[in-house]
Amino acid sequence: KKLNSEPLFGAREREDSVAMLVKMEILDVGEVIKEFESMTKDAENVQRETLKKILEENGNAEYLQNLGLDGRTDPESFKACVPLVTHKDLEPYIQRIADGPPAPILTGKPITNISLSSGTTQGKPKFVPFNDELMETTLQIFRTSYAFRNREFPIKNEKALQFIYSSKPSKTKGGLFAGTATTNVFRNSEFKNATKAMQSQCCSPDEVIFAPDFHQSLYCHLLCGLIFREEIQFVSSTFAHSIIHAFRTFEQVWEELCADIREGVLTSRITSPSVQFAMAKLLRPNPELADLIHRKCSGLSNWYGLIPELFPNVKYIYGIMTGSMEPYLKKLRHYAGDVPLVSADYGSSEGWIGANVNPKVPPESTTYAVLPNIGYFEFIPLRENAEEQVQDKVDASFISMEPKPVGLTEVKIGEEYEVIVTSVAGLYRYRLEDVVKVMGFHNSTPELKFICRRNLMLTVNIDKNTEKDLQLAVEEAAKLIAKEKLEVIDFSSHVDLWSDPGHYVIFWEISGEVSEQVLKECCNCLDRSFVDAGYVSSRRVNAIGPLELRVLRRGTFQKILDHYLGLGAAVNQFKTPRCVGPTNHKVLQILCDNVAKSYSSTAF
Ligand code: AMP
């Protein structure tokens, strides 16, 4: 007879069963890749099925009922009955959902959460529906890109330094939780399990992620990262901007962080009791660690290679790095040293689109393979042909042309398109207003390169410059200050139509003092770098006035970030508004109030 104290299993068996448990919890990446491969081989059918499923599940929604589909779920009937819409068209429906009571308005099952999209373009956050189905697609895309990433850069089941934050939670009139899409994701109980399965658990406790104040949250993320420095496998954030922001902050507070670690006592700048309590559990006096970090930081030249120095086992840096994040890559590489940068997936608060399944490709060339079962997708061709483009520019606006979208598998390599989404969360033929370019195919699903936001445009008359054009011009001009070891911390733009003729205004925040002469050259270089034919010809005849470069005081973009946080946005989703429209009064005011110097181009 066995004694009670005798173990049920021998040591060997116990080890096996623990190993099995761990194995069960960890995602089977091979299986995920297999599923993705098989689904993308049959993208057209999967799209058909996905549309059918979305329409069947939401057939009783008031919005669809009114469109005369009468139970039909095929793409042809769908396109014939359902109009293309923008957020503005759906606003009254979404407002009714937010105001309650629960009803099948856009979806069959009433919507339970509202996401606030970052709204950096229009100046105020938009409401978009969020539901369990959207959560499931979020996890699916996370799993997919993780599987491909892990194949190239395997990580240990340890920790991740994730600069993730929650927005100020609020309730709508109808009692629905309203937060940023990322907050909706982080709050969801499935999220924790998923990150466990992907060996990507955040090194910070929940209290830090959900801290009432973003600055406290950031400080503690950094502190937790340092405490667990040896275990950190990767550094991430939703958009890469937050990583830069975090390490710029590190440059300011590193000695304070070292002091906290040395004494085992949290700085008095952390005032939230829940954060204090959670951090107290992690902090112990550790003078050796404090000395080590101090030594490492003191030994760096201009913080080059800071990330691998602090986190010796980091395998990669992860976050969205394309589109409006591209201007930050240079700085990110500076902090990253030789650690690879891997861009995260492509999606929006409205729904996910594609995963980065080639993680070794540098962010400048990253493409996103569309997941054919994550939504139903259509694409409005934007004419590539140069002659036609000139014609487009003569049209008042090419958004006014009657768009003829094509299906997911009908897109052509090398062409640019605007993305139309039909989501699992009640958006049907919704214009995302993003411009993408088809770079190739993964099996039969397209691989998209993110180009720009469609409505982000500098235009005075026949000229049209996109966010990308602006970025290229800024990069070109920034080379002039790079010679003096200075950089453009951030930038934005505005079209000044009050002056006659109207002209472009570019705002720069620079990392140090630059001579008048160099700034004048930068201004001329910016003006010359907009090579769009409409712009150049208008400038030559002075139908567009000289470009103006306005140099901002240090900290101006921090004020803009704070302004958006005040509106309920989260740092996670923050994208610097690259073109500030005339209705975005507050941001324009912040920019204009903080101009230190201004220059007018003499390039033409
Ligand atoms: P939000 O509405 O705040 O969720 O932001 C969504 C928008 O961010 C998208 O419509 C894109 O314009 C941009 N975005 C999202 N993912 C990417 C990506 N991988 N690359 C470039 N831009 C992206």
XYZ file of C-alpha atoms in Angstrom, residues 1-523:
523
model
C 0.000 0.000 0.000
C 1.376 3.408 -0.908
C 1.993 5.898 1.831
C 0.098 9.133 1.611
C 3.286 11.107 1.407
C 4.520 9.101 -1.508
C 4.208 10.980 -4.775
C 1.598 9.795 -7.212
C 4.065 9.957 -10.096
C 7.787 9.353 -10.213
C 10.019 12.358 -10.942
C 10.332 11.415 -14.603
C 6.595 11.115 -15.126
C 6.036 14.389 -13.361
C 8.490 16.142 -15.643
C 6.774 14.642 -18.663
C 3.364 15.801 -17.569
C 4.633 19.332 -16.807
C 6.290 19.417 -20.211
C 3.023 18.304 -21.756
C 1.077 20.996 -19.957
C 3.511 23.669 -21.097
C 3.350 22.282 -24.601
C -0.423 22.331 -24.580
C -0.506 25.958 -23.490
C 1.969 27.122 -26.084
C 0.653 27.766 -29.538
C 1.404 25.179 -32.169
C 2.994 27.502 -34.707
C 3.337 24.780 -37.317
C -0.400 24.240 -37.237
C -1.126 27.981 -37.519
C 1.158 28.276 -40.556
C -0.433 25.216 -42.143
C -3.904 26.695 -41.714
C -2.790 30.014 -43.165
C -1.179 28.334 -46.164
C -4.237 26.282 -46.950
C -6.624 29.198 -46.524
C -4.572 31.523 -48.740
C -4.416 28.899 -51.485
C -8.157 29.142 -51.734
C -8.600 32.858 -51.064
C -11.480 33.426 -53.477
C -13.669 30.718 -51.981
C -12.726 31.659 -48.454
C -13.810 35.231 -49.229
C -17.162 34.000 -50.554
C -17.664 31.880 -47.434
C -16.637 34.721 -45.149
C -19.103 37.100 -46.748
C -21.817 34.455 -46.481
C -21.078 33.946 -42.801
C -21.063 37.681 -42.051
C -24.363 38.217 -43.879
C -26.030 35.193 -42.308
C -24.980 36.121 -38.802
C -26.138 39.692 -39.234
C -29.070 39.172 -41.573
C -31.534 40.451 -39.007
C -29.616 43.695 -38.455
C -31.749 46.706 -39.305
C -29.087 48.136 -41.629
C -28.973 45.038 -43.829
C -32.727 44.447 -43.660
C -33.304 47.800 -45.309
C -31.050 47.042 -48.279
C -33.159 44.365 -49.947
C -30.686 41.499 -49.854
C -33.548 39.136 -48.953
C -31.234 36.488 -47.614
C -28.831 36.511 -50.577
C -25.200 36.245 -49.521
C -23.257 36.090 -52.802
C -20.740 38.866 -53.634
C -22.674 39.967 -56.728
C -25.938 40.626 -54.872
C -24.002 42.141 -52.008
C -22.311 44.655 -54.317
C -25.566 45.415 -56.082
C -27.564 46.093 -52.904
C -25.113 47.503 -50.391
C -23.651 50.975 -50.958
C -20.050 51.989 -50.334
C -19.978 54.065 -47.171
C -17.653 56.202 -45.110
C -17.653 56.614 -41.369
C -19.811 59.702 -41.747
C -22.604 57.663 -43.376
C -22.646 55.206 -40.486
C -22.361 57.763 -37.718
C -26.126 57.969 -37.005
C -26.313 54.157 -36.655
C -23.258 53.981 -34.419
C -24.585 56.844 -32.323
C -27.849 54.948 -31.766
C -25.861 51.873 -30.741
C -23.876 54.002 -28.279
C -27.010 55.628 -26.897
C -28.844 52.318 -26.391
C -30.957 50.388 -25.675
C -29.295 47.268 -27.173
C -30.805 46.429 -30.564
C -29.723 44.684 -33.760
C -28.789 47.851 -35.629
C -25.602 47.024 -37.532
C -25.060 43.497 -36.234
C -27.422 40.644 -35.438
C -26.182 40.382 -31.874
C -26.174 43.834 -30.264
C -22.760 45.512 -30.003
C -21.316 45.540 -26.489
C -18.278 47.789 -26.792
C -17.328 50.907 -28.673
C -13.811 51.557 -29.938
C -12.454 55.045 -30.259
C -10.323 55.181 -33.340
C -7.383 57.522 -32.928
C -8.948 60.147 -35.138
C -5.686 61.933 -35.740
C -6.790 62.978 -39.189
C -10.130 64.552 -38.388
C -9.111 65.906 -35.014
C -11.572 63.951 -32.917
C -11.898 60.238 -32.123
C -14.460 58.306 -34.146
C -16.735 55.708 -32.573
C -16.581 52.253 -34.154
C -18.282 49.030 -33.042
C -16.275 46.325 -31.273
C -17.543 42.818 -30.464
C -16.394 39.297 -29.576
C -16.095 38.362 -33.232
C -13.706 41.250 -33.827
C -11.736 40.130 -30.778
C -11.445 36.667 -32.263
C -10.123 38.047 -35.553
C -7.633 40.147 -33.593
C -6.289 37.040 -31.909
C -6.205 35.227 -35.223
C -4.000 37.864 -36.801
C -1.766 38.003 -33.717
C -1.347 34.226 -33.843
C -0.628 34.221 -37.556
C 2.129 36.803 -37.527
C 3.523 35.325 -34.308
C 3.794 31.915 -35.939
C 5.775 33.296 -38.877
C 7.849 35.524 -36.601
C 8.674 32.725 -34.246
C 9.839 30.549 -37.084
C 12.482 33.152 -37.960
C 13.202 34.530 -34.503
C 12.310 31.904 -31.894
C 11.827 33.279 -28.409
C 11.990 31.656 -25.014
C 8.950 31.460 -22.806
C 10.015 34.453 -20.748
C 8.925 38.085 -20.898
C 8.320 41.010 -23.235
C 8.736 44.710 -22.606
C 5.530 46.030 -24.090
C 4.717 49.702 -24.068
C 1.004 49.169 -23.878
C -1.413 51.523 -22.213
C -5.078 51.769 -21.616
C -7.169 54.750 -22.574
C -9.342 56.506 -20.044
C -12.307 54.137 -19.912
C -15.714 55.679 -20.282
C -19.297 54.602 -20.781
C -21.552 55.762 -23.555
C -25.033 57.072 -22.842
C -26.381 53.561 -23.423
C -23.886 52.080 -20.958
C -21.463 50.561 -23.483
C -17.799 50.488 -22.571
C -15.890 52.951 -24.750
C -12.128 52.810 -25.071
C -9.542 52.611 -27.800
C -9.547 49.380 -29.801
C -6.314 48.381 -28.106
C -7.892 48.958 -24.692
C -10.836 46.799 -25.719
C -8.356 44.100 -26.703
C -6.194 44.330 -23.551
C -9.256 44.252 -21.290
C -10.587 41.106 -22.908
C -9.973 37.975 -20.865
C -8.927 36.117 -24.015
C -5.992 38.456 -24.483
C -4.088 37.160 -21.443
C -4.462 33.538 -22.518
C -3.412 34.394 -26.034
C -0.232 36.195 -24.961
C 0.597 33.244 -22.701
C 0.190 30.883 -25.627
C 2.431 33.153 -27.701
C 5.074 33.323 -24.953
C 4.679 37.076 -25.096
C 3.621 38.052 -21.627
C 4.123 41.646 -20.681
C 6.760 42.079 -17.972
C 4.635 44.744 -16.273
C 1.703 43.925 -14.011
C -1.823 44.835 -15.146
C -1.909 47.751 -12.729
C 0.850 49.368 -14.783
C -0.913 48.792 -18.106
C -4.168 50.146 -16.725
C -2.611 52.970 -14.676
C -4.809 56.049 -14.595
C -2.030 58.184 -15.961
C 0.078 57.407 -18.999
C 3.290 58.987 -17.654
C 3.196 56.770 -14.567
C 2.476 53.778 -16.720
C 5.441 54.473 -18.996
C 7.857 55.008 -16.111
C 6.857 51.704 -14.536
C 7.035 49.813 -17.850
C 10.666 50.977 -18.074
C 11.318 50.008 -14.471
C 9.790 46.555 -14.914
C 11.834 46.095 -18.077
C 15.023 46.820 -16.155
C 14.089 44.544 -13.262
C 13.499 41.670 -15.693
C 16.216 42.772 -18.126
C 17.733 39.335 -18.664
C 14.358 37.760 -19.443
C 13.120 40.313 -21.956
C 12.755 38.548 -25.331
C 11.418 41.444 -27.372
C 10.412 45.090 -27.047
C 7.113 46.134 -28.572
C 4.269 48.595 -28.825
C 1.252 48.856 -31.098
C 2.709 51.695 -33.179
C 6.489 52.193 -33.178
C 6.083 55.799 -32.078
C 5.489 54.587 -28.510
C 8.837 52.777 -28.451
C 10.699 55.920 -29.500
C 8.724 57.930 -27.020
C 9.574 55.456 -24.271
C 13.309 55.525 -24.889
C 13.391 59.283 -25.289
C 11.777 59.348 -21.848
C 14.361 56.842 -20.633
C 17.079 59.323 -21.604
C 15.455 61.797 -19.210
C 14.683 59.517 -16.269
C 17.341 56.792 -16.333
C 19.138 58.019 -13.235
C 15.883 58.103 -11.322
C 15.155 54.544 -12.465
C 18.600 53.459 -11.254
C 17.964 55.142 -7.894
C 14.663 53.253 -7.484
C 16.406 49.966 -8.218
C 19.285 50.766 -5.873
C 17.020 51.610 -2.939
C 14.171 49.279 -3.783
C 11.825 52.223 -3.358
C 9.590 53.654 -6.031
C 10.030 57.327 -6.961
C 7.498 59.738 -5.501
C 6.382 60.635 -9.038
C 4.249 57.479 -8.992
C 1.192 58.484 -7.033
C -1.385 55.895 -8.068
C -1.916 53.569 -5.059
C -2.644 50.514 -7.216
C 0.553 51.036 -9.235
C 2.564 51.661 -6.045
C 1.204 48.458 -4.560
C 1.920 46.371 -7.647
C 5.439 47.763 -8.046
C 6.257 47.224 -4.374
C 5.866 43.508 -4.999
C 8.599 43.632 -7.658
C 11.082 46.107 -6.234
C 13.904 44.978 -3.920
C 17.068 46.959 -3.183
C 19.487 45.842 -5.875
C 22.614 48.039 -5.939
C 24.436 45.651 -8.294
C 21.749 45.972 -10.939
C 21.612 49.744 -10.456
C 25.415 49.972 -10.893
C 25.318 47.771 -13.945
C 22.648 49.863 -15.670
C 24.408 53.063 -14.684
C 27.661 51.789 -16.121
C 26.027 50.632 -19.336
C 24.187 53.899 -19.906
C 27.270 56.002 -19.138
C 29.269 53.966 -21.623
C 26.954 54.612 -24.570
C 27.665 57.186 -27.207
C 24.575 59.304 -27.797
C 22.453 56.309 -26.670
C 23.344 54.263 -29.730
C 22.427 50.604 -29.159
C 20.580 51.354 -25.926
C 18.053 48.546 -26.299
C 20.447 45.560 -26.585
C 22.638 47.113 -23.909
C 19.746 47.189 -21.457
C 18.129 43.940 -22.593
C 20.870 41.527 -23.613
C 18.537 38.734 -24.745
C 16.228 40.763 -26.937
C 15.567 39.006 -30.264
C 13.688 41.757 -32.105
C 11.743 44.981 -31.799
C 8.131 44.773 -32.780
C 5.405 47.301 -33.602
C 3.749 48.908 -36.617
C 6.618 50.609 -38.437
C 5.157 51.364 -41.843
C 3.110 54.320 -43.089
C 3.180 57.273 -40.734
C 5.648 55.377 -38.530
C 8.363 55.273 -41.186
C 9.858 58.625 -40.217
C 10.767 57.118 -36.825
C 12.775 54.191 -38.211
C 16.078 56.016 -38.191
C 15.776 56.832 -34.511
C 14.514 53.350 -33.745
C 17.539 51.801 -35.463
C 19.737 54.083 -33.427
C 18.317 52.690 -30.187
C 18.141 49.150 -31.566
C 21.732 48.831 -32.760
C 21.865 45.482 -34.523
C 18.586 44.119 -33.144
C 16.170 43.465 -36.048
C 13.082 45.632 -36.460
C 9.934 43.704 -37.311
C 6.812 45.567 -38.360
C 3.539 44.424 -36.793
C 0.313 43.772 -38.693
C -2.017 45.979 -40.689
C -5.454 46.804 -39.476
C -7.510 49.452 -37.803
C -10.089 49.897 -35.101
C -12.602 48.938 -37.783
C -11.019 45.540 -38.361
C -7.850 43.670 -39.257
C -6.577 43.229 -42.787
C -3.193 41.592 -43.190
C -0.355 39.955 -41.308
C 3.374 40.388 -41.720
C 4.340 36.869 -42.752
C 7.860 37.842 -43.916
C 9.243 39.198 -40.655
C 12.857 39.249 -41.848
C 12.055 41.905 -44.421
C 13.023 45.407 -43.169
C 10.081 47.708 -42.351
C 10.666 49.878 -45.427
C 9.714 46.892 -47.589
C 7.252 45.161 -45.280
C 4.082 43.847 -46.886
C 0.929 42.460 -45.301
C -0.696 39.272 -46.553
C -4.475 39.618 -46.344
C -6.195 36.969 -44.222
C -9.094 35.939 -46.458
C -11.319 34.802 -43.583
C -10.883 37.872 -41.385
C -13.344 40.046 -43.287
C -14.602 40.586 -46.817
C -12.369 42.898 -48.826
C -12.740 45.016 -51.905
C -10.305 47.418 -53.510
C -10.920 50.636 -55.414
C -8.247 50.964 -58.100
C -6.437 54.296 -58.002
C -5.174 54.902 -61.481
C -1.479 54.273 -61.824
C -1.113 55.496 -65.358
C 0.713 58.840 -65.273
C -1.424 60.476 -67.960
C -4.579 59.506 -66.211
C -3.137 60.811 -62.990
C -2.639 64.236 -64.457
C -6.293 64.094 -65.497
C -7.193 63.074 -61.938
C -5.471 66.102 -60.585
C -7.440 68.331 -62.879
C -10.627 66.808 -61.492
C -11.714 68.687 -58.404
C -10.910 65.624 -56.353
C -10.375 62.057 -57.380
C -12.538 60.946 -54.479
C -15.505 62.265 -56.483
C -15.040 59.723 -59.302
C -17.426 56.800 -59.320
C -15.332 54.049 -57.769
C -15.453 50.523 -59.158
C -14.025 48.157 -56.585
C -12.507 44.775 -57.442
C -12.332 41.639 -55.292
C -9.430 40.408 -53.185
C -8.082 38.004 -55.770
C -8.658 40.385 -58.692
C -6.114 43.015 -57.682
C -3.041 43.509 -59.867
C 0.590 43.614 -58.863
C 2.058 47.113 -58.933
C -1.314 48.873 -58.682
C -2.551 51.090 -55.870
C -5.965 50.708 -54.279
C -8.154 52.113 -51.569
C -9.250 49.408 -49.113
C -12.945 48.617 -48.544
C -13.790 46.498 -45.523
C -16.813 44.420 -44.649
C -16.181 43.383 -41.072
C -17.498 40.963 -38.485
C -18.463 43.969 -36.375
C -21.169 45.550 -38.490
C -19.349 47.552 -41.160
C -20.432 46.800 -44.705
C -18.447 48.076 -47.709
C -16.739 50.604 -45.495
C -14.115 52.865 -47.057
C -11.086 52.747 -44.838
C -9.492 55.574 -46.821
C -6.103 53.874 -46.722
C -4.063 53.561 -49.900
C -2.171 50.298 -50.417
C -0.065 48.905 -53.246
C -0.117 45.265 -54.296
C 3.469 44.007 -54.224
C 2.845 40.339 -54.902
C 0.770 37.363 -53.825
C 1.123 34.848 -51.038
C -0.534 31.857 -52.666
C -3.684 33.546 -53.973
C -3.992 36.339 -51.409
C -2.385 39.713 -52.122
C 0.561 41.116 -50.193
C -0.082 44.795 -49.581
C 2.295 47.611 -48.926
C 0.767 50.399 -46.894
C 1.162 53.658 -48.822
C -0.734 56.404 -47.003
C -4.041 57.711 -45.747
C -6.051 58.764 -48.755
C -7.506 61.929 -47.309
C -4.233 63.145 -45.909
C -3.296 65.523 -48.570
C -1.572 68.806 -49.079
C -3.368 70.617 -51.832
C -3.806 74.254 -52.743
C -5.085 73.946 -56.312
C -4.077 71.290 -58.855
C -1.254 70.019 -56.665
C -1.733 66.868 -54.597
C 0.853 65.673 -52.154
C 0.256 62.732 -49.880
C 1.638 61.863 -46.497
C 4.320 59.854 -48.284
C 5.357 62.829 -50.438
C 5.609 64.928 -47.308
C 7.691 62.278 -45.594
C 10.105 62.091 -48.527
C 10.486 65.878 -48.632
C 11.166 66.017 -44.902
C 13.712 63.197 -45.158
C 15.522 65.009 -47.929
C 15.690 68.311 -46.057
C 16.563 66.629 -42.748
C 19.817 65.431 -44.349
C 21.019 69.028 -44.106
C 20.725 69.075 -40.323
C 21.955 65.485 -39.959
C 25.358 66.840 -41.004
C 25.301 68.747 -37.711
C 24.251 65.602 -35.814
C 20.743 66.940 -35.316
C 17.422 65.369 -36.208
C 13.818 66.236 -36.844
C 12.072 64.844 -33.759
C 8.671 65.115 -35.390
C 6.896 67.079 -38.079
C 3.520 68.123 -39.352
C 2.076 70.309 -42.063
C -0.780 72.589 -42.912
C -2.117 74.332 -45.969
C -2.398 78.045 -45.392
C -5.191 79.267 -47.618
C -5.531 82.604 -45.842
C -2.473 83.936 -47.569
C -2.810 84.805 -51.221
C -1.714 82.670 -52.967
C -2.080 79.742 -50.555
C 1.044 77.889 -49.521
C 2.334 74.857 -47.624
C 3.462 75.252 -44.032
C 5.785 72.606 -42.605
C 6.310 72.387 -38.853
C 9.510 70.886 -37.465
C 10.605 70.130 -33.954
C 14.406 69.756 -34.009
C 16.653 68.090 -31.426
C 18.961 71.135 -31.009
C 20.014 74.542 -32.304
C 20.525 74.948 -36.038
C 22.007 78.001 -37.738
C 19.764 80.403 -39.637
C 21.622 79.646 -42.834
C 21.026 75.892 -42.617
C 17.355 76.350 -41.765
C 16.902 78.592 -44.804
C 18.450 75.852 -46.917
C 16.153 73.279 -45.307
C 13.162 75.430 -46.197
